[in-house]
Short mmCIF file of C-alpha atoms and ligand atoms in Angstrom, two decimals:
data_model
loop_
_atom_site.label_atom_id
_atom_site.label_comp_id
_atom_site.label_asym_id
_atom_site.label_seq_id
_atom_site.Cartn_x
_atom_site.Cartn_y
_atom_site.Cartn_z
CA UNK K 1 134.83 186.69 112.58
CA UNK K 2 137.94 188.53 112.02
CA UNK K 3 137.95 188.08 108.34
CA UNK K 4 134.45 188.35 106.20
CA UNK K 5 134.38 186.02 103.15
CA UNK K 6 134.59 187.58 99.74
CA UNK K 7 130.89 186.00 98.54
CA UNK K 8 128.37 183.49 99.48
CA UNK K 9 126.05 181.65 97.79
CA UNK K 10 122.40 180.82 99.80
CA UNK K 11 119.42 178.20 98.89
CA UNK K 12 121.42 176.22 96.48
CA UNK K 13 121.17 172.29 95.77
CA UNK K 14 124.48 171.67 96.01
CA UNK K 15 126.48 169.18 93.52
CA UNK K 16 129.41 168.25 95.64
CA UNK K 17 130.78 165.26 94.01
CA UNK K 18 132.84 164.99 97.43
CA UNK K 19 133.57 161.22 97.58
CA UNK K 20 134.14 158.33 95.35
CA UNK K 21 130.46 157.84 94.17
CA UNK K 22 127.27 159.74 94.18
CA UNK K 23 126.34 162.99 93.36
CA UNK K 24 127.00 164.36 97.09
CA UNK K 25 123.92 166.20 97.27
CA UNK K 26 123.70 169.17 99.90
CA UNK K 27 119.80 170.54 99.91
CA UNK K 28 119.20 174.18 101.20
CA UNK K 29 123.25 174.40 100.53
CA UNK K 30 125.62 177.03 101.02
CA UNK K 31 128.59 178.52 99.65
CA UNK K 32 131.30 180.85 100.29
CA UNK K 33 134.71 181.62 98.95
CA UNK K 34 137.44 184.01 99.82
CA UNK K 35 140.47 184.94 97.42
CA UNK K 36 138.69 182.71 95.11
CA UNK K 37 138.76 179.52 96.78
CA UNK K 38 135.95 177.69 98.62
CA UNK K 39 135.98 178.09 102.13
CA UNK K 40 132.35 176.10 102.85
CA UNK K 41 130.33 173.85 101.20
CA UNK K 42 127.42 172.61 103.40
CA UNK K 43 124.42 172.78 104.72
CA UNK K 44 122.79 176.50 105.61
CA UNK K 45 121.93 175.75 108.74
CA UNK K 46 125.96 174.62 109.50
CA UNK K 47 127.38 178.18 108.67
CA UNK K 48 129.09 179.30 111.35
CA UNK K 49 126.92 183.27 111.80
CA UNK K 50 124.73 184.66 109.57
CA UNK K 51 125.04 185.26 106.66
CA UNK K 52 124.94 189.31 106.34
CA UNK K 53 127.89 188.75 108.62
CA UNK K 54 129.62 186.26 106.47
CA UNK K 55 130.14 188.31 103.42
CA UNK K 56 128.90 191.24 101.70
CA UNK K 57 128.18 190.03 98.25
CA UNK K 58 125.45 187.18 99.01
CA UNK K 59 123.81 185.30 96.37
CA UNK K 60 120.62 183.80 96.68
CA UNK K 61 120.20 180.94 94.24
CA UNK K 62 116.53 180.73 94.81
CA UNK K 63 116.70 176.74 94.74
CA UNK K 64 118.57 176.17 91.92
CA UNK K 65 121.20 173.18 91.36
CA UNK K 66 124.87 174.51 91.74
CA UNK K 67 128.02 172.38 90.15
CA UNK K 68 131.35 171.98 89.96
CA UNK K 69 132.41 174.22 86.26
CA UNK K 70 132.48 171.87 84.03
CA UNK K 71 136.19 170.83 82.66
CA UNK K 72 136.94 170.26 79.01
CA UNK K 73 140.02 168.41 79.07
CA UNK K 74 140.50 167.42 75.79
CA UNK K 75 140.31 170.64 72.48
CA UNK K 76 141.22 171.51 69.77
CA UNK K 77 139.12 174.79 69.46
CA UNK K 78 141.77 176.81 67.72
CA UNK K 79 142.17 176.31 64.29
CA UNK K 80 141.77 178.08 60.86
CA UNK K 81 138.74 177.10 58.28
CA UNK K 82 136.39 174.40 58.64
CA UNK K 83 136.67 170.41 57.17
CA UNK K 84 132.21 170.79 56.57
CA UNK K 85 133.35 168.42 53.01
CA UNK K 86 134.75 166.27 54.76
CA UNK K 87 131.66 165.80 56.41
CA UNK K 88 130.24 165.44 52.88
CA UNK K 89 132.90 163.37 51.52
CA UNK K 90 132.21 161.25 54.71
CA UNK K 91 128.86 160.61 54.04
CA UNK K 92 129.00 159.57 50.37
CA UNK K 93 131.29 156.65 51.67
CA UNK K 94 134.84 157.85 52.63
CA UNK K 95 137.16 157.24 55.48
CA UNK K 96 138.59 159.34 57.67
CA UNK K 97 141.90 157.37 56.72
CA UNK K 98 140.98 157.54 52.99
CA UNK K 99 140.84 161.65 53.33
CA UNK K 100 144.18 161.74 55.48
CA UNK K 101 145.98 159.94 53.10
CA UNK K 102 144.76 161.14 50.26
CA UNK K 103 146.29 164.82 51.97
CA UNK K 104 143.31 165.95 53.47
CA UNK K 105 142.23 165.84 56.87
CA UNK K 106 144.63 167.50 59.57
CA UNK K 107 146.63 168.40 57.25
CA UNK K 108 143.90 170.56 55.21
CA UNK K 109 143.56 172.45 58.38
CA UNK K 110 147.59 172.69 59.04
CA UNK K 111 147.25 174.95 55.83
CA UNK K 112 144.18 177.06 56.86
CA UNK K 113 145.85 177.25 60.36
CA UNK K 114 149.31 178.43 58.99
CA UNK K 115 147.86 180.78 56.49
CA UNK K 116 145.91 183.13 59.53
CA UNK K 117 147.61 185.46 61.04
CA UNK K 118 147.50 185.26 65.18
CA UNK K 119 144.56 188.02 65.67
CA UNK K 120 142.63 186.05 62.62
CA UNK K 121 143.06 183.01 64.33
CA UNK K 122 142.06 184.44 67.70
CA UNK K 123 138.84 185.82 65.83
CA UNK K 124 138.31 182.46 64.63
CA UNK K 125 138.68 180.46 67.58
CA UNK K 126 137.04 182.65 70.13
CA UNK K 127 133.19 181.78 69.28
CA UNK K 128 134.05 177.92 69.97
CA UNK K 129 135.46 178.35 73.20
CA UNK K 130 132.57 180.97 74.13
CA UNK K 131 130.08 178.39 73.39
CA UNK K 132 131.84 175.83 75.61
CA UNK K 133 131.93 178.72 78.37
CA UNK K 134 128.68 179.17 77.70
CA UNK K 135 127.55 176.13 78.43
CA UNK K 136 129.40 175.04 81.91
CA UNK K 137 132.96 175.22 81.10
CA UNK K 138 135.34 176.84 83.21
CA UNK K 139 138.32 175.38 82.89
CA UNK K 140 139.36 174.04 78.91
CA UNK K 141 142.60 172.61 77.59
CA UNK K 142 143.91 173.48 73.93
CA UNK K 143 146.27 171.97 71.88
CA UNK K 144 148.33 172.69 69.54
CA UNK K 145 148.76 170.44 66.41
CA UNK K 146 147.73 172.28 62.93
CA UNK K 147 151.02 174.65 63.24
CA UNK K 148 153.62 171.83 63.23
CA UNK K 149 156.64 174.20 62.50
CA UNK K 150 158.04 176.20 65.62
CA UNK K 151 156.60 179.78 64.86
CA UNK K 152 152.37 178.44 63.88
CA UNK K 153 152.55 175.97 66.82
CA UNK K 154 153.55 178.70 68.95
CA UNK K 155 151.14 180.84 67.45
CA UNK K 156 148.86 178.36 68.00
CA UNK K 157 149.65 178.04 72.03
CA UNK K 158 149.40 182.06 72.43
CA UNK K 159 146.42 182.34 70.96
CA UNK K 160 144.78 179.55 73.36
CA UNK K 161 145.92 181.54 76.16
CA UNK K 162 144.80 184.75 74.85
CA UNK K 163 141.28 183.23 74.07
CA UNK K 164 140.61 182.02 77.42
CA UNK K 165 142.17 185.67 79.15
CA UNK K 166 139.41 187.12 77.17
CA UNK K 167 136.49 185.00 78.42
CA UNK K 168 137.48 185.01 82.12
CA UNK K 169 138.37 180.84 82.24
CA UNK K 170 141.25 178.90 83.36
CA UNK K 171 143.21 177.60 80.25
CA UNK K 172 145.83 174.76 80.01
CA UNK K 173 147.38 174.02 77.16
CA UNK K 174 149.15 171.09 75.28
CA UNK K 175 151.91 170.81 73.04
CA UNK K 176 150.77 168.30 69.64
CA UNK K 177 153.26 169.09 67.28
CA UNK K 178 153.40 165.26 66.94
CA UNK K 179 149.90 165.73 65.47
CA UNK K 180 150.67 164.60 61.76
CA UNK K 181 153.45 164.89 59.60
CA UNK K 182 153.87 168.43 57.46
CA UNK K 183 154.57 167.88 53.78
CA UNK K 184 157.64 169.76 53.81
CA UNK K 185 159.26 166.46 55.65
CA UNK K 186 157.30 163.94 53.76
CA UNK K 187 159.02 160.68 54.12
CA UNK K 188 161.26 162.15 56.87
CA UNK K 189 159.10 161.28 59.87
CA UNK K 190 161.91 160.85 62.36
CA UNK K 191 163.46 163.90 61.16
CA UNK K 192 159.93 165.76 61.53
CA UNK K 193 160.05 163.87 65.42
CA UNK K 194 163.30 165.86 65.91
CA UNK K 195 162.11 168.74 65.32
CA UNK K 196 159.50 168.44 67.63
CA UNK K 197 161.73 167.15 70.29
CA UNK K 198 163.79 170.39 69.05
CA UNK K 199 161.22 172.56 69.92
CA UNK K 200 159.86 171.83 72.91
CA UNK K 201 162.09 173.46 75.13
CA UNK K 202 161.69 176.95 73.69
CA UNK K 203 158.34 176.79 73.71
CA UNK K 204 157.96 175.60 77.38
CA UNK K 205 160.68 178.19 78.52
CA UNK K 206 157.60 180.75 77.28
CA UNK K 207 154.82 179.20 79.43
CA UNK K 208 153.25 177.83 76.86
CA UNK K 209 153.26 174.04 77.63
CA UNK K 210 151.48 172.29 80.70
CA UNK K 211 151.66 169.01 78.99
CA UNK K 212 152.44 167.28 76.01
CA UNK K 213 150.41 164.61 73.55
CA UNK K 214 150.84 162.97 70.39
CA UNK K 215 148.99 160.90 67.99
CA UNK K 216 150.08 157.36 67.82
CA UNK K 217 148.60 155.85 65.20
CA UNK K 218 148.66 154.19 61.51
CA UNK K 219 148.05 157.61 59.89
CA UNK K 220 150.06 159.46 62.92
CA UNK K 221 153.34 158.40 64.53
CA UNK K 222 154.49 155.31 65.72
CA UNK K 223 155.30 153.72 69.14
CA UNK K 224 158.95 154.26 68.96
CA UNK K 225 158.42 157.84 67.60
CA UNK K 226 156.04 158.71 70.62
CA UNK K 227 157.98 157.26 72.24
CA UNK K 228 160.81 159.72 71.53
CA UNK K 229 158.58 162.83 71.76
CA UNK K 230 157.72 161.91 75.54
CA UNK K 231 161.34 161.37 76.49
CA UNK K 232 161.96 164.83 75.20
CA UNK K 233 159.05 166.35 77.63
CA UNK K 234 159.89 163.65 80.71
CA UNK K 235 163.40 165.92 80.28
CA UNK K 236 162.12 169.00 80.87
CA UNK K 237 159.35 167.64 83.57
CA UNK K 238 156.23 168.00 81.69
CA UNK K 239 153.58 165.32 81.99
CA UNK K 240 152.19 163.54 78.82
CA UNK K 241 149.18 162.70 77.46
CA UNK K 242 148.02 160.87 74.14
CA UNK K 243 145.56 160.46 71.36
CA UNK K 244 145.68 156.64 71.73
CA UNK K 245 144.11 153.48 70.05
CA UNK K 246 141.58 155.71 68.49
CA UNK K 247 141.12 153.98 64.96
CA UNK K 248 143.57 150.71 65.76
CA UNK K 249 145.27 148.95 69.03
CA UNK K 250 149.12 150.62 68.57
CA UNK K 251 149.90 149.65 72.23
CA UNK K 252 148.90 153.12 72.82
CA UNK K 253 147.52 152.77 76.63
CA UNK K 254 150.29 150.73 77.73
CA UNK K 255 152.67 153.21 76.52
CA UNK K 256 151.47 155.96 78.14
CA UNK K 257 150.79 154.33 81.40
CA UNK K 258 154.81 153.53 80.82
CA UNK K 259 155.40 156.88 81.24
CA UNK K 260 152.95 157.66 84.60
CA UNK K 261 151.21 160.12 82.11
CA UNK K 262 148.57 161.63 82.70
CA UNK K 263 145.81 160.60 80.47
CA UNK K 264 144.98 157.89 77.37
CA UNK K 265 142.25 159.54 74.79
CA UNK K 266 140.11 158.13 72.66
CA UNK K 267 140.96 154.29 74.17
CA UNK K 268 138.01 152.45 71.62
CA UNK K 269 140.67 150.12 70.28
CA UNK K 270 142.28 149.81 73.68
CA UNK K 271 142.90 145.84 75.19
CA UNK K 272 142.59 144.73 78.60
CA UNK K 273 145.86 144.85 79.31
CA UNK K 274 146.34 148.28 78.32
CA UNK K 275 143.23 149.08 80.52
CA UNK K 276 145.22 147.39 83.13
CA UNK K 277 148.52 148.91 82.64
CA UNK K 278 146.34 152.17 82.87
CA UNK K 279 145.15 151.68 86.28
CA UNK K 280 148.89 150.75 87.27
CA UNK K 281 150.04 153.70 86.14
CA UNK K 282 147.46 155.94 87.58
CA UNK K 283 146.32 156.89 84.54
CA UNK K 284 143.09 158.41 83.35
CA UNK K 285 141.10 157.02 80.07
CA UNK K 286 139.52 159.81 78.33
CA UNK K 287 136.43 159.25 76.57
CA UNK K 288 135.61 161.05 73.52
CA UNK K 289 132.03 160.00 72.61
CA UNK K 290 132.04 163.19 69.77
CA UNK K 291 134.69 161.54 67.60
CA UNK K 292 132.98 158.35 68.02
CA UNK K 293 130.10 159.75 66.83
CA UNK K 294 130.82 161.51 63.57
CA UNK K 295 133.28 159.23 62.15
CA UNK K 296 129.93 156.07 63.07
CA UNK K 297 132.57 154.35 64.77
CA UNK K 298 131.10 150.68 66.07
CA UNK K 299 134.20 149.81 68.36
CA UNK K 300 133.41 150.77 71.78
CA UNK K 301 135.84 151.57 74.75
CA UNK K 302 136.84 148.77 77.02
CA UNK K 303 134.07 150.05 79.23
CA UNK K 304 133.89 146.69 81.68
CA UNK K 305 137.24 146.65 81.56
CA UNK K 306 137.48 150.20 82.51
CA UNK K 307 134.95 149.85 85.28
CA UNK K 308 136.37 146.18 86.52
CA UNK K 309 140.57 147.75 87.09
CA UNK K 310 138.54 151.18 88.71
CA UNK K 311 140.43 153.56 85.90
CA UNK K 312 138.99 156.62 86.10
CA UNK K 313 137.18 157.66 82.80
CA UNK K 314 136.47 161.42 81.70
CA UNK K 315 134.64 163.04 79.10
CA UNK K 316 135.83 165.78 76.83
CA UNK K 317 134.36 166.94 73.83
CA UNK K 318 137.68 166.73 71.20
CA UNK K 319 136.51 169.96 69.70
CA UNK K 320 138.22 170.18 66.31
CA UNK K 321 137.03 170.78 62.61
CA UNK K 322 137.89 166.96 61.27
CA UNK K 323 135.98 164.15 63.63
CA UNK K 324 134.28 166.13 66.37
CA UNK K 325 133.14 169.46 65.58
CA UNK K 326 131.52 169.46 68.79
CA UNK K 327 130.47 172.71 71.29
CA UNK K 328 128.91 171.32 74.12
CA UNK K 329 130.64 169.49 76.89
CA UNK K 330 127.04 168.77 78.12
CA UNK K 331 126.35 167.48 74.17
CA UNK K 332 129.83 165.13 75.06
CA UNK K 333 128.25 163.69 78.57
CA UNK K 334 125.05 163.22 76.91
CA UNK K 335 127.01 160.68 74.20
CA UNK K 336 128.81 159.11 76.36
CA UNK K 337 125.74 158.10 78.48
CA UNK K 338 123.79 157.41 74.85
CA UNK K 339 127.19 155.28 73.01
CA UNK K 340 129.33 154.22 75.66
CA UNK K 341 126.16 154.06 78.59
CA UNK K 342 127.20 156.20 81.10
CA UNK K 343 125.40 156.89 83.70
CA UNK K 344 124.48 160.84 84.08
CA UNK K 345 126.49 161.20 87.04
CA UNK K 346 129.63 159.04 85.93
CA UNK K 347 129.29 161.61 82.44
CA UNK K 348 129.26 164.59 85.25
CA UNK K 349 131.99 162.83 87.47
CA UNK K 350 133.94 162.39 83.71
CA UNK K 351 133.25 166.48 83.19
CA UNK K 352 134.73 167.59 86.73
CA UNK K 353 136.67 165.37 88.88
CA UNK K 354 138.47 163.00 86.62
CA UNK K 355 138.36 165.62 84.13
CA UNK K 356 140.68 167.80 86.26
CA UNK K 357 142.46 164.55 86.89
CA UNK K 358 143.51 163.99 83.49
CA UNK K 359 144.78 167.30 83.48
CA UNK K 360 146.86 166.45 86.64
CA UNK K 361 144.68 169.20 88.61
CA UNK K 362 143.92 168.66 92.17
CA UNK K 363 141.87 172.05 93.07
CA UNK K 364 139.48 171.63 91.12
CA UNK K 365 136.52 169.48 90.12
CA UNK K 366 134.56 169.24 93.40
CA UNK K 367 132.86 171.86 95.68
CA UNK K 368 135.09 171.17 98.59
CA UNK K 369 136.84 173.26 100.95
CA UNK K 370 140.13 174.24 99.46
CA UNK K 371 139.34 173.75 95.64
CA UNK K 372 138.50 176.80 93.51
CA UNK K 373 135.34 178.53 93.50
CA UNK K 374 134.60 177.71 89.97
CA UNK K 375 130.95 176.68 89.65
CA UNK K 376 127.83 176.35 87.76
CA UNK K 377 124.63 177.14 88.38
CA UNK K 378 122.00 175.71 86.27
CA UNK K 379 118.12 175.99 85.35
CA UNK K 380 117.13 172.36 86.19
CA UNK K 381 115.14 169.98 87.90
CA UNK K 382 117.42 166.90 88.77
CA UNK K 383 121.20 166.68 87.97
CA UNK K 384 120.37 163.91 85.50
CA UNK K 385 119.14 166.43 83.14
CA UNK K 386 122.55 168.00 82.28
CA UNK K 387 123.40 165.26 80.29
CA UNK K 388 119.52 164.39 79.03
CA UNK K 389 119.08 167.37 77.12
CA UNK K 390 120.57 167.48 73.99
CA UNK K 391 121.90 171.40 73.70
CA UNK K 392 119.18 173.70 75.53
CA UNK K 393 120.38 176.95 77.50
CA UNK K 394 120.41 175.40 80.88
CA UNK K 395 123.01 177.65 82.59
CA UNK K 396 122.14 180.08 84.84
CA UNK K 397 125.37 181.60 86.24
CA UNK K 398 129.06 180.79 85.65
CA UNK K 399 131.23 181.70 88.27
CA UNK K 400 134.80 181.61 88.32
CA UNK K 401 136.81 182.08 91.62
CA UNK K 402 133.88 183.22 92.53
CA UNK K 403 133.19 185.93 90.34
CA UNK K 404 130.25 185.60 87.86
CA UNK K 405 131.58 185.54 84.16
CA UNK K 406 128.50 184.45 82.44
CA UNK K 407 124.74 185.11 83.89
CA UNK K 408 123.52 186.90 86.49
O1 LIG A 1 141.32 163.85 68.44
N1 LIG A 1 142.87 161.91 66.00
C1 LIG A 1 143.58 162.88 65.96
N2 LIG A 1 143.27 164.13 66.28
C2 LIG A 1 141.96 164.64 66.37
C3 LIG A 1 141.37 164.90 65.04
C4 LIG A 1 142.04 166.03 64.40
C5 LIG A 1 141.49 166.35 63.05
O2 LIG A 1 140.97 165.51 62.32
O3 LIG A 1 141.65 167.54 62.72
C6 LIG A 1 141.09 163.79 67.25
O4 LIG A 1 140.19 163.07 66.80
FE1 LIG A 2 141.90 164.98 69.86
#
């Protein structure tokens, strides 16, 4: 061989996901990577030499189950403070929409947010995305969304990217200032739309924006103001994404699939026709079982519907302080199996390959020649257990490009 593989790992049960269905199981698997991408995924007994003269750092995973890392494509992990009486509020009887309008909700955070400096927040917003790393993830988008002026949103974006530099995983990040409207333009929601139109371009000349999202809804921004927002990034190039039909159907799916973007999230109040539109457009539907969850929400996603027009679904967690305080992807595919039934290796598929999907990713997600090296290796007995445990330290090893971040 005239060039020796940077690592390979030996005696692993191999979770390809390679192919539209299954789990793509490889017994007494394989792996090896160079410059941190795959360069085999199969069967031992297929390498092409030996393996002491494959690579010098060899692995032996003594049996254990090896997947894709796990992709959170859906945060909000930074933020400042906590919404725990909400919670409380919650359970004596209120609404999320009661708290929002009555000027709590993300707007009790947009002051905690804009009130920490940019190391504070960092300090704050580190342990959540550690936890998620922790447990599988390699790869997590962040949005922005409690800044919403110029200088916290892009505090907001800088810190995401500084939080996952720190922990060694791959970090995309979104642009929400269409998130909720700030007091200071109370009654002035097109004008507050402007500004976020305004902004976008300074803030994407820095790096900081692979994609942009809003939140159309009653107690966000409407159709035609969305609507504006995504012109602004179709301008520059950037793909969209959006928090869509979550408590009401606003159209939201359709819209977005107008716009060949990238993902609809939340979808519960989504219609058949905007699952249709969805497939159209290419589109992934995002399913955020956490949200569901803690708010006791009854309206399920247009799952058949979903399933019958072949749209792709993903699972994310929606970590944020206000209707999914949530630090376990694994916790996420476990719900989604549980409220939206799942099955364990659509909730895995939903983690991974539509999950990098919906970020508009197309090296990761699968253990494939060509895609990253970023993988998992976990202490179980059958894939179906990642999502059938309920928290649990199953992880044995994270590796990304290869190199181990977390574990042995
Ligand atoms: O995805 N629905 C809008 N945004 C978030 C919640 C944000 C918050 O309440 O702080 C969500 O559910
Ligand atoms: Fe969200």
């Amino acid at each position: 061989m005239d060039t020796r593989w940077d690592g390979l790992l030996v005696n692993a049960r191999l979770v390809t996901l390679a192919g539209d269905a299954g789990y793509g199981v490889i017994e007494d698997g394989a792996l090896g990577w160079h410059d941190g991408m795959i360069v085999f995924a199969g069967h031992r007994t297929d390498l092409p030499a030996p393996p002491a003269s494959l690579a010098d750092e060899r692995v032996d995973a003594q049996g254990e189950w090896v997947t894709p890392g796990l992709i959170d494509c859906h945060t909000h992990v930074v933020f400042g403070g906590d919404r725990a009486g909400e919670f409380e509020q919650r359970l004596q009887g209120a609404s999320y929409e009661d708290i929002a309008r009555s000027g709590g909700g993300i707007v009790s955070t947009v002051r905690a947010t804009r009130a920490a400096s940019e190391d504070d927040l960092f300090a704050q917003s580190l342990p959540r995305a550690r936890a998620l790393r922790d447990d599988g993830v390699t790869t997590l988008e962040i949005k922005s969304g409690y800044g919403l002026d110029f200088d916290n949103e892009r505090k907001m974006l800088r810190v995401a990217r500084r939080i996952c530099d720190a922990l060694g995983i791959r970090v995309r990040t979104t642009y929400l200032g269409a998130h909720a409207l700030p007091p200071e333009f109370a009654g002035r929601a097109d004008d507050y739309i402007d500004a976020v139109c305004r902004w976008l371009p300074a803030l994407h000349a820095e790096g900081l924006v692979d994609a942009v999202d809003a939140f159309c809804e009653r107690i966000g921004f409407t159709a035609a103001q969305t609507q504006r927002v995504f012109e602004a990034a179709c301008a520059l190039g950037i793909p969209v994404k959006l928090h869509a039909d979550q408590l009401s159907d606003g159209g939201g799916a359709a819209l977005l699939a107008g716009f060949a973007g990238l993902s609809a999230d939340h979808v519960e109040y989504t219609s058949e026709a905007g699952a249709a539109a969805l497939k159209q457009a290419g589109s992934v539907a995002v399913l955020l079982p956490g949200a569901f969850h803690v708010l006791r929400e009854t309206k399920l996603p247009p799952l058949d519907a979903f399933r019958a027009h072949g749209v792709p679904m993903a699972v994310a967690t929606d970590c944020n302080p206000g209707t999914s305080p949530l630090q376990s992807l694994r916790l996420a595919m476990s719900l989604a199996c549980t409220h939206f039934r799942l099955t364990p290796e659509e909730a895995l598929r939903g983690a991974t390959v539509h999950a990098a999907r919906a970020l508009g990713l197309k090296d990761r997600g699968r253990l494939v020649v060509g895609q990253r090296a970023d993988f998992v290796r976990w202490r179980i007995d059958q894939p179906a257990q990642l999502a059938y445990w309920l928290g649990g330290d199953l992880v044995s090893a994270v590796h990304v490009g290869g190199r181990v971040i977390v574990g042995a």
